[in-house]
mmCIF file of C-alpha atoms in Angstrom:
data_model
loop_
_atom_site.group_PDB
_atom_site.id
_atom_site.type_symbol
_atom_site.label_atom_id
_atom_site.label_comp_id
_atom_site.label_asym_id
_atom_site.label_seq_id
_atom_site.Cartn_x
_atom_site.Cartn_y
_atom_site.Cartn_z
ATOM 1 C CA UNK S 1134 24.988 54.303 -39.570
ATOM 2 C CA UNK S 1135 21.564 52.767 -39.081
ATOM 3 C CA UNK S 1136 22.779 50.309 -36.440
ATOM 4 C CA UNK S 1137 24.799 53.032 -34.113
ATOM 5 C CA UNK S 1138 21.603 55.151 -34.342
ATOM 6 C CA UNK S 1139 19.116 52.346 -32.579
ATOM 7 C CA UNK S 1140 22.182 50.954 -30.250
ATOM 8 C CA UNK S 1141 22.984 48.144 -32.306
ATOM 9 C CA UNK S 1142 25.991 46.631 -33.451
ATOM 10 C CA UNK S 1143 26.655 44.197 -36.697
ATOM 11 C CA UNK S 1144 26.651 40.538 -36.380
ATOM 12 C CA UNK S 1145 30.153 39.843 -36.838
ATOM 13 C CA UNK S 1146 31.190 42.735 -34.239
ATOM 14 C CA UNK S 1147 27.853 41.139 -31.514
ATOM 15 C CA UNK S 1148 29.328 37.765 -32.110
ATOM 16 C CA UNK S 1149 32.789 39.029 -31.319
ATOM 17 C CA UNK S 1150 32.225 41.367 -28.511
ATOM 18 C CA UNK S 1151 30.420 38.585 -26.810
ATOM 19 C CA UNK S 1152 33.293 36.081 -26.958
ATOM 20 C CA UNK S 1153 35.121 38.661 -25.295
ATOM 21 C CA UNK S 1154 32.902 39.317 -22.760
ATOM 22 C CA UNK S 1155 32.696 35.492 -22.102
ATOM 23 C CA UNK S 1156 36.641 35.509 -21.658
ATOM 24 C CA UNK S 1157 36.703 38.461 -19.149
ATOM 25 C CA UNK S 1158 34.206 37.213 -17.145
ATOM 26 C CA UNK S 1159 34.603 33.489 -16.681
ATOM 27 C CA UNK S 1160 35.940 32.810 -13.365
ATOM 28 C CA UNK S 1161 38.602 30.243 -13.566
ATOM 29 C CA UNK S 1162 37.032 27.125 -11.761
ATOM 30 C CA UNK S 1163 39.238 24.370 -10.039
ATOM 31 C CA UNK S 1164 39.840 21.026 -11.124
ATOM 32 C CA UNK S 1165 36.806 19.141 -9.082
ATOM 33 C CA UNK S 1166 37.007 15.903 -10.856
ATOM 34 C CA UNK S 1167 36.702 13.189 -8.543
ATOM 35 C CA UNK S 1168 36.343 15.414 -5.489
ATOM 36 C CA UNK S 1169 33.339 14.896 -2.796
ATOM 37 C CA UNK S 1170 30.336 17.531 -2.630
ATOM 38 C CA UNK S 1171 32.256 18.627 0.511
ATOM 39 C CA UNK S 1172 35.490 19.316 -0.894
ATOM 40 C CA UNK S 1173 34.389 21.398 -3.331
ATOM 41 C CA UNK S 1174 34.316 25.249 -2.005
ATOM 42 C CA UNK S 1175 30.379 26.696 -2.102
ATOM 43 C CA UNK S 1176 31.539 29.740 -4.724
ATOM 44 C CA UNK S 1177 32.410 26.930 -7.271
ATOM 45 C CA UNK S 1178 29.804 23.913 -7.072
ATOM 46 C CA UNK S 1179 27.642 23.459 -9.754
ATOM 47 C CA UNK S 1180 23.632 23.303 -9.251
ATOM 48 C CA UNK S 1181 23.738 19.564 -9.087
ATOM 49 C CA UNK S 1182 26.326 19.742 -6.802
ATOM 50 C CA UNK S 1183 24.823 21.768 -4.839
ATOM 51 C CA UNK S 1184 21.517 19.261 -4.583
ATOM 52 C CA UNK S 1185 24.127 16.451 -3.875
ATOM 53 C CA UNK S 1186 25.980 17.910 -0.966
ATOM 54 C CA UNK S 1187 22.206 19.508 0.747
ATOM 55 C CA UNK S 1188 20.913 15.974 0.370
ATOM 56 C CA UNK S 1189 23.827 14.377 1.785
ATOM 57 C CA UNK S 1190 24.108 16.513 5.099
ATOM 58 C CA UNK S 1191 23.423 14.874 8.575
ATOM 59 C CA UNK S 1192 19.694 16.335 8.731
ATOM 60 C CA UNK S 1193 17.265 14.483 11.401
ATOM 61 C CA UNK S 1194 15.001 12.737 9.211
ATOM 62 C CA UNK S 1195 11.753 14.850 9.108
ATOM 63 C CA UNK S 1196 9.474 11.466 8.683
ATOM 64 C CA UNK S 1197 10.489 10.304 11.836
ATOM 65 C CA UNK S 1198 7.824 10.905 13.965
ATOM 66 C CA UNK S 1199 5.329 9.671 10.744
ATOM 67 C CA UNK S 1200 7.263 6.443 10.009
ATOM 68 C CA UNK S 1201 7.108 5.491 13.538
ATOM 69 C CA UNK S 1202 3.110 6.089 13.706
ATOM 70 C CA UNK S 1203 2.890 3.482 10.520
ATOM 71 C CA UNK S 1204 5.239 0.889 12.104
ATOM 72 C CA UNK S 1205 3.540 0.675 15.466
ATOM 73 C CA UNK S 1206 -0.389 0.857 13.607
ATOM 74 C CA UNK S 1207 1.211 -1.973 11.205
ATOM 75 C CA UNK S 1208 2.610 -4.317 14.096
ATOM 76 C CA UNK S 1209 -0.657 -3.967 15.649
ATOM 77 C CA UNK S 1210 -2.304 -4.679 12.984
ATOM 78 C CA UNK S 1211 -0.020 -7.564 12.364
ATOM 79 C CA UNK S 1212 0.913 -6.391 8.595
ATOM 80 C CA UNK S 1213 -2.901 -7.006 7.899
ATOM 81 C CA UNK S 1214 -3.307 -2.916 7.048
ATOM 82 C CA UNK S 1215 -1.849 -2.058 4.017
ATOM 83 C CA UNK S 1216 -1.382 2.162 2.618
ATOM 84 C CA UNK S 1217 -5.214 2.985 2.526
ATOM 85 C CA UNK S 1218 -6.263 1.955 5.919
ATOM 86 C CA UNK S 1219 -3.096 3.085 6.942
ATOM 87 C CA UNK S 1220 -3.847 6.251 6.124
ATOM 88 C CA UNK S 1221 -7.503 6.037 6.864
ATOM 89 C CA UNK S 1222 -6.673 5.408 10.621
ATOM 90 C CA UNK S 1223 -4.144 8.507 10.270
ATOM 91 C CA UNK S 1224 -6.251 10.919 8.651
ATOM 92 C CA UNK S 1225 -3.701 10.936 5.981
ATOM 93 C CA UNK S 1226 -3.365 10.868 2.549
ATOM 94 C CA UNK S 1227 -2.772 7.777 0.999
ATOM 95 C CA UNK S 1228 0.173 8.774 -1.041
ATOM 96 C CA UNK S 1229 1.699 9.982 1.762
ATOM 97 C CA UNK S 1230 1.333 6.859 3.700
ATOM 98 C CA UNK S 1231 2.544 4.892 0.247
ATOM 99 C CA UNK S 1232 5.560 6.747 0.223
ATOM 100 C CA UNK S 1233 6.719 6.634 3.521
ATOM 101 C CA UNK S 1234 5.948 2.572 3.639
ATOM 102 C CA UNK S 1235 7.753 2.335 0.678
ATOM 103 C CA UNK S 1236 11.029 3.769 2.412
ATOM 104 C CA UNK S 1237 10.085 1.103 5.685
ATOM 105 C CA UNK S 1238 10.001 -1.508 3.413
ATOM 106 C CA UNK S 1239 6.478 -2.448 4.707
ATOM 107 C CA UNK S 1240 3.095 -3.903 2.655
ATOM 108 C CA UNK S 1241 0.209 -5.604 3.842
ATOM 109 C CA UNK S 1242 0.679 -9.437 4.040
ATOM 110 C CA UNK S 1243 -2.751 -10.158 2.713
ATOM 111 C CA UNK S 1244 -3.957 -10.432 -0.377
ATOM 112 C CA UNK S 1245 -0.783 -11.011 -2.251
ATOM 113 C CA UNK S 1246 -1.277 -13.788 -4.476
ATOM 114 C CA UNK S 1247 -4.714 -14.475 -6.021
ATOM 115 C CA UNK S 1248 -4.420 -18.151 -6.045
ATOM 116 C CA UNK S 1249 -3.554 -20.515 -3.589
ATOM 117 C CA UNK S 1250 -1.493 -23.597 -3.632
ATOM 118 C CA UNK S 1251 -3.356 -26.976 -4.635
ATOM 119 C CA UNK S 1252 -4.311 -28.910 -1.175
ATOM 120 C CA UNK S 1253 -2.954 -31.848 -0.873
ATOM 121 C CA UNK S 1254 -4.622 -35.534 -1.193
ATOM 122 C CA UNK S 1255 -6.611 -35.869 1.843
ATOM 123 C CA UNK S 1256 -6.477 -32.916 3.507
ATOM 124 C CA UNK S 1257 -10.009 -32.070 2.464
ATOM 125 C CA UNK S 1258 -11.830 -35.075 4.339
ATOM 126 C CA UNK S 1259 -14.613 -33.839 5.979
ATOM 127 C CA UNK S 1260 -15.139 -30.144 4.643
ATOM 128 C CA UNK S 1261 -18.725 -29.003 4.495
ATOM 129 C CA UNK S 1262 -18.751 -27.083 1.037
ATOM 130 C CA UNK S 1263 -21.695 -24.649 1.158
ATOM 131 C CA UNK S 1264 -23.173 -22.897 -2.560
ATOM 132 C CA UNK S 1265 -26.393 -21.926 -3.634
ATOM 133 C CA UNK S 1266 -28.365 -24.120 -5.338
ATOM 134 C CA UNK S 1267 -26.867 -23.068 -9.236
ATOM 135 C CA UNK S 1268 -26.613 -25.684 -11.734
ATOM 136 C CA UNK S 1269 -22.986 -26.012 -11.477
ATOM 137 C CA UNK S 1270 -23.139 -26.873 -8.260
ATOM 138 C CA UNK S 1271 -26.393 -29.657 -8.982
ATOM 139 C CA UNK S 1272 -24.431 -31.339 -11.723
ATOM 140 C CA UNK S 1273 -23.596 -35.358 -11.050
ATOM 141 C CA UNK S 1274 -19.745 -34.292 -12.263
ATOM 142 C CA UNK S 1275 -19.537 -32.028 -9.674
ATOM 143 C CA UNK S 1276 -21.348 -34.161 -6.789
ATOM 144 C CA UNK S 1277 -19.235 -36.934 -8.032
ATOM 145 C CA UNK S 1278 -16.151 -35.316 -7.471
ATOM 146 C CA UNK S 1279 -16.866 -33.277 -4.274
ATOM 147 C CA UNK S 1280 -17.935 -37.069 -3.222
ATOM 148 C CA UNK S 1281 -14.156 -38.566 -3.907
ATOM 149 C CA UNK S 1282 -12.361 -35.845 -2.097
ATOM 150 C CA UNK S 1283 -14.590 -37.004 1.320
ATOM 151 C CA UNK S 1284 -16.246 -33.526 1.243
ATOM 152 C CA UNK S 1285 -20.265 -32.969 2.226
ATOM 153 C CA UNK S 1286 -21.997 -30.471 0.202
ATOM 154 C CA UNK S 1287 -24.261 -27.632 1.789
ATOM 155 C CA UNK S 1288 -26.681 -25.269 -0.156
ATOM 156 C CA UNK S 1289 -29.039 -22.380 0.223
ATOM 157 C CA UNK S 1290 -32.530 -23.066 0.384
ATOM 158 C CA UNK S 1291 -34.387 -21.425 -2.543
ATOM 159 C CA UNK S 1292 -34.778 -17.604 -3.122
ATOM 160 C CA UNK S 1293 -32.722 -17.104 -0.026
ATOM 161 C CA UNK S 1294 -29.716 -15.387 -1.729
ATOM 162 C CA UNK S 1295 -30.065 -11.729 -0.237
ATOM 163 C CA UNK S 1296 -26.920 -13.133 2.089
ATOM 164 C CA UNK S 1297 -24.469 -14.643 -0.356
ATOM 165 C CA UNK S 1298 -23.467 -11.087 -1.303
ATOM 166 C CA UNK S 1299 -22.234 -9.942 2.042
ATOM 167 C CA UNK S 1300 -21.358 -13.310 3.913
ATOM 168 C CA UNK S 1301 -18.948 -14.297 0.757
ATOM 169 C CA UNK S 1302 -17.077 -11.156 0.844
ATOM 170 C CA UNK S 1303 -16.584 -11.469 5.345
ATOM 171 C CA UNK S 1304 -15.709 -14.952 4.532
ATOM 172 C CA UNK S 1305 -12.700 -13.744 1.892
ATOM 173 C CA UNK S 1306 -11.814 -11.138 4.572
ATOM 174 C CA UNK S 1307 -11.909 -13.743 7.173
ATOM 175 C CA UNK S 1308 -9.711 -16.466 5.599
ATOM 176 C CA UNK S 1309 -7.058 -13.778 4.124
ATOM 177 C CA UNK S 1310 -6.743 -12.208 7.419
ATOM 178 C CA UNK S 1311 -7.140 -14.959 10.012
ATOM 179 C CA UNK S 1312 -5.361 -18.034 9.551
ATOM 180 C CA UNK S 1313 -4.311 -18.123 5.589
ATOM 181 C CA UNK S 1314 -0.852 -17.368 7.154
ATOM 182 C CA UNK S 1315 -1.146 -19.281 10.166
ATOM 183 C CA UNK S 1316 -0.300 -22.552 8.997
ATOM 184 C CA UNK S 1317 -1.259 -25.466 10.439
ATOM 185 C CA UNK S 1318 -3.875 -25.590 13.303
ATOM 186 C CA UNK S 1319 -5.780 -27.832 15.296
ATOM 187 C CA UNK S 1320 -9.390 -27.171 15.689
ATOM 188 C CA UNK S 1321 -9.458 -25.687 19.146
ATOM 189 C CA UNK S 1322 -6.822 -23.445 18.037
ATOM 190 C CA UNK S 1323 -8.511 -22.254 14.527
ATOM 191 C CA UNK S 1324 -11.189 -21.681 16.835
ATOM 192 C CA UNK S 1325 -9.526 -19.799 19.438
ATOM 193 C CA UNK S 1326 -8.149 -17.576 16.239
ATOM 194 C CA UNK S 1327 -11.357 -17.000 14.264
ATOM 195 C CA UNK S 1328 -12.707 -16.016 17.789
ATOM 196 C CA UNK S 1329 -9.868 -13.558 18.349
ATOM 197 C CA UNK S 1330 -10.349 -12.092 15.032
ATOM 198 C CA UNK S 1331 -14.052 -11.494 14.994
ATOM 199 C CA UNK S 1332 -13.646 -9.678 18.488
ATOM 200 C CA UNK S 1333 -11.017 -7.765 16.579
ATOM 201 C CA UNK S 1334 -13.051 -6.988 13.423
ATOM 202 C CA UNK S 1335 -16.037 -5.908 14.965
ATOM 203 C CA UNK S 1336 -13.866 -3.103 17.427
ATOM 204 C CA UNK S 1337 -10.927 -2.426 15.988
ATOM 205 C CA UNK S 1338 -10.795 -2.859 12.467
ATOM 206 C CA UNK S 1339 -11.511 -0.145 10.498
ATOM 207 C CA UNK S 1340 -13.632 -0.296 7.428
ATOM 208 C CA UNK S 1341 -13.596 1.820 4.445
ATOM 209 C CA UNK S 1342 -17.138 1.743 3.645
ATOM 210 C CA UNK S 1343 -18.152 2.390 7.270
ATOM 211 C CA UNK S 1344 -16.744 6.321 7.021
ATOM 212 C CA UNK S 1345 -13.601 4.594 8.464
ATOM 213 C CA UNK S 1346 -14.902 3.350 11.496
ATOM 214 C CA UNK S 1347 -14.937 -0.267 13.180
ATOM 215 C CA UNK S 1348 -18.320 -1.726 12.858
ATOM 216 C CA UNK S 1349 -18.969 -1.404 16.661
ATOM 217 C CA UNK S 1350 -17.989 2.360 16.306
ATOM 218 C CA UNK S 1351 -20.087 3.365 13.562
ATOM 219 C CA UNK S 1352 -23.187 1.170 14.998
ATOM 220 C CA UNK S 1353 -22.627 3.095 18.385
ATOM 221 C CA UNK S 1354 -22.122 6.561 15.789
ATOM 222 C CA UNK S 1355 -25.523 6.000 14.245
ATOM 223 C CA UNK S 1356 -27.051 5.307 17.855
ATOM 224 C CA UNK S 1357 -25.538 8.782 18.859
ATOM 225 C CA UNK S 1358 -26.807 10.518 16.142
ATOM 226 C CA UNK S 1359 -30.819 9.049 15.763
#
């Protein structure tokens, strides 16, 4: 026949033979149900069985050595650093540094919320409030109301802008970091902390714009280099 000629066989016998094949050859398995990854012999766990029980050996943790590195750069750092300067003062990649602060359980304490709680009546007396010199800011409403919360209003003298850019982003980086979390302070000690932390941001905080360097670091790079 045509089939015996090319090595073939008809459907009914190839569906047949195969059944017996599968009979002859499949190895009678235990009973694992409810058993632990370890009590089932190697010859008879299944591939996810296998994964189970090589995840769930005593294995040193091979992220040891990197987890510590991230705890002791975030306690100095006083949970200010979050993954990217993490990893920026590691030479790492960020996802690697995401990953393994994810498993510490550890995020950067800035910068969480957008908004801040409403001050409370009074707590405002005094404040120098300092703008340009935009409408907004030169309305009566606004003077009027800047006026009943005891505050005094500063501005920019004309086309001297070329500032605001720069100085209003320190100043968010400077209130976020510094005392935001403090709580309350007298003045001698939010000064004592705003000095602290400018010594600290010029030598020891790195900045991503500054090819990850402090600002005293990459001042002292560029002096190297002319």
């Amino acid at each position: 026949m045509l089939y015996a000629r090319r090595g073939c066989l008809p459907k009914g016998k190839l569906k047949t033979l195969s059944k017996s094949r599968l009979q002859r050859t499949k190895p009678n398995r235990p009973n694992t149900e409810g058993a632990t990854p370890a009590q089932i012999p190697a010859a008879h766990r299944t591939i996810a069985q296998k994964q189970l029980y090589y995840h769930h050996q005593d294995r040193p943790d091979p992220d040891e050595t990197d987890k510590a590195l991230i705890a002791e750069i975030y306690e100095r750092h006083k949970g200010r650093y979050g993954q990217r300067r993490i990893a920026a003062a590691l030479g790492w990649n960020h996802k690697k540094a995401a990953r393994l602060m994810r498993q510490l359980g550890l995020k950067a304490l800035i910068r969480v919320k957008k908004s801040l709680p409403p001050s409370r009546h009074g707590r405002n007396k005094g404040t120098m409030l300092h703008s340009d010199q935009g409408v907004l800011y030169r309305a009566v409403g606004y003077r009027e109301l800047l006026a009943r919360h005891s505050m005094v209003q500063s501005m920019s003298r004309k086309a001297n802008c070329w500032d605001n850019a720069p100085m209003e982003s320190f100043f968010a980086v400077l209130k976020t970091e510094c005392f935001y979390r403090a709580g309350e302070l007298t003045v001698d000690g939010l000064m004592k902390q705003i000095d602290d932390y400018i010594d600290y941001y010029n030598r020891e905080r790195c900045s991503l714009k500054l090819k990850k360097l402090s600002p005293v670091a990459y001042r002292t790079q560029l002096a190297q280099s002319a």
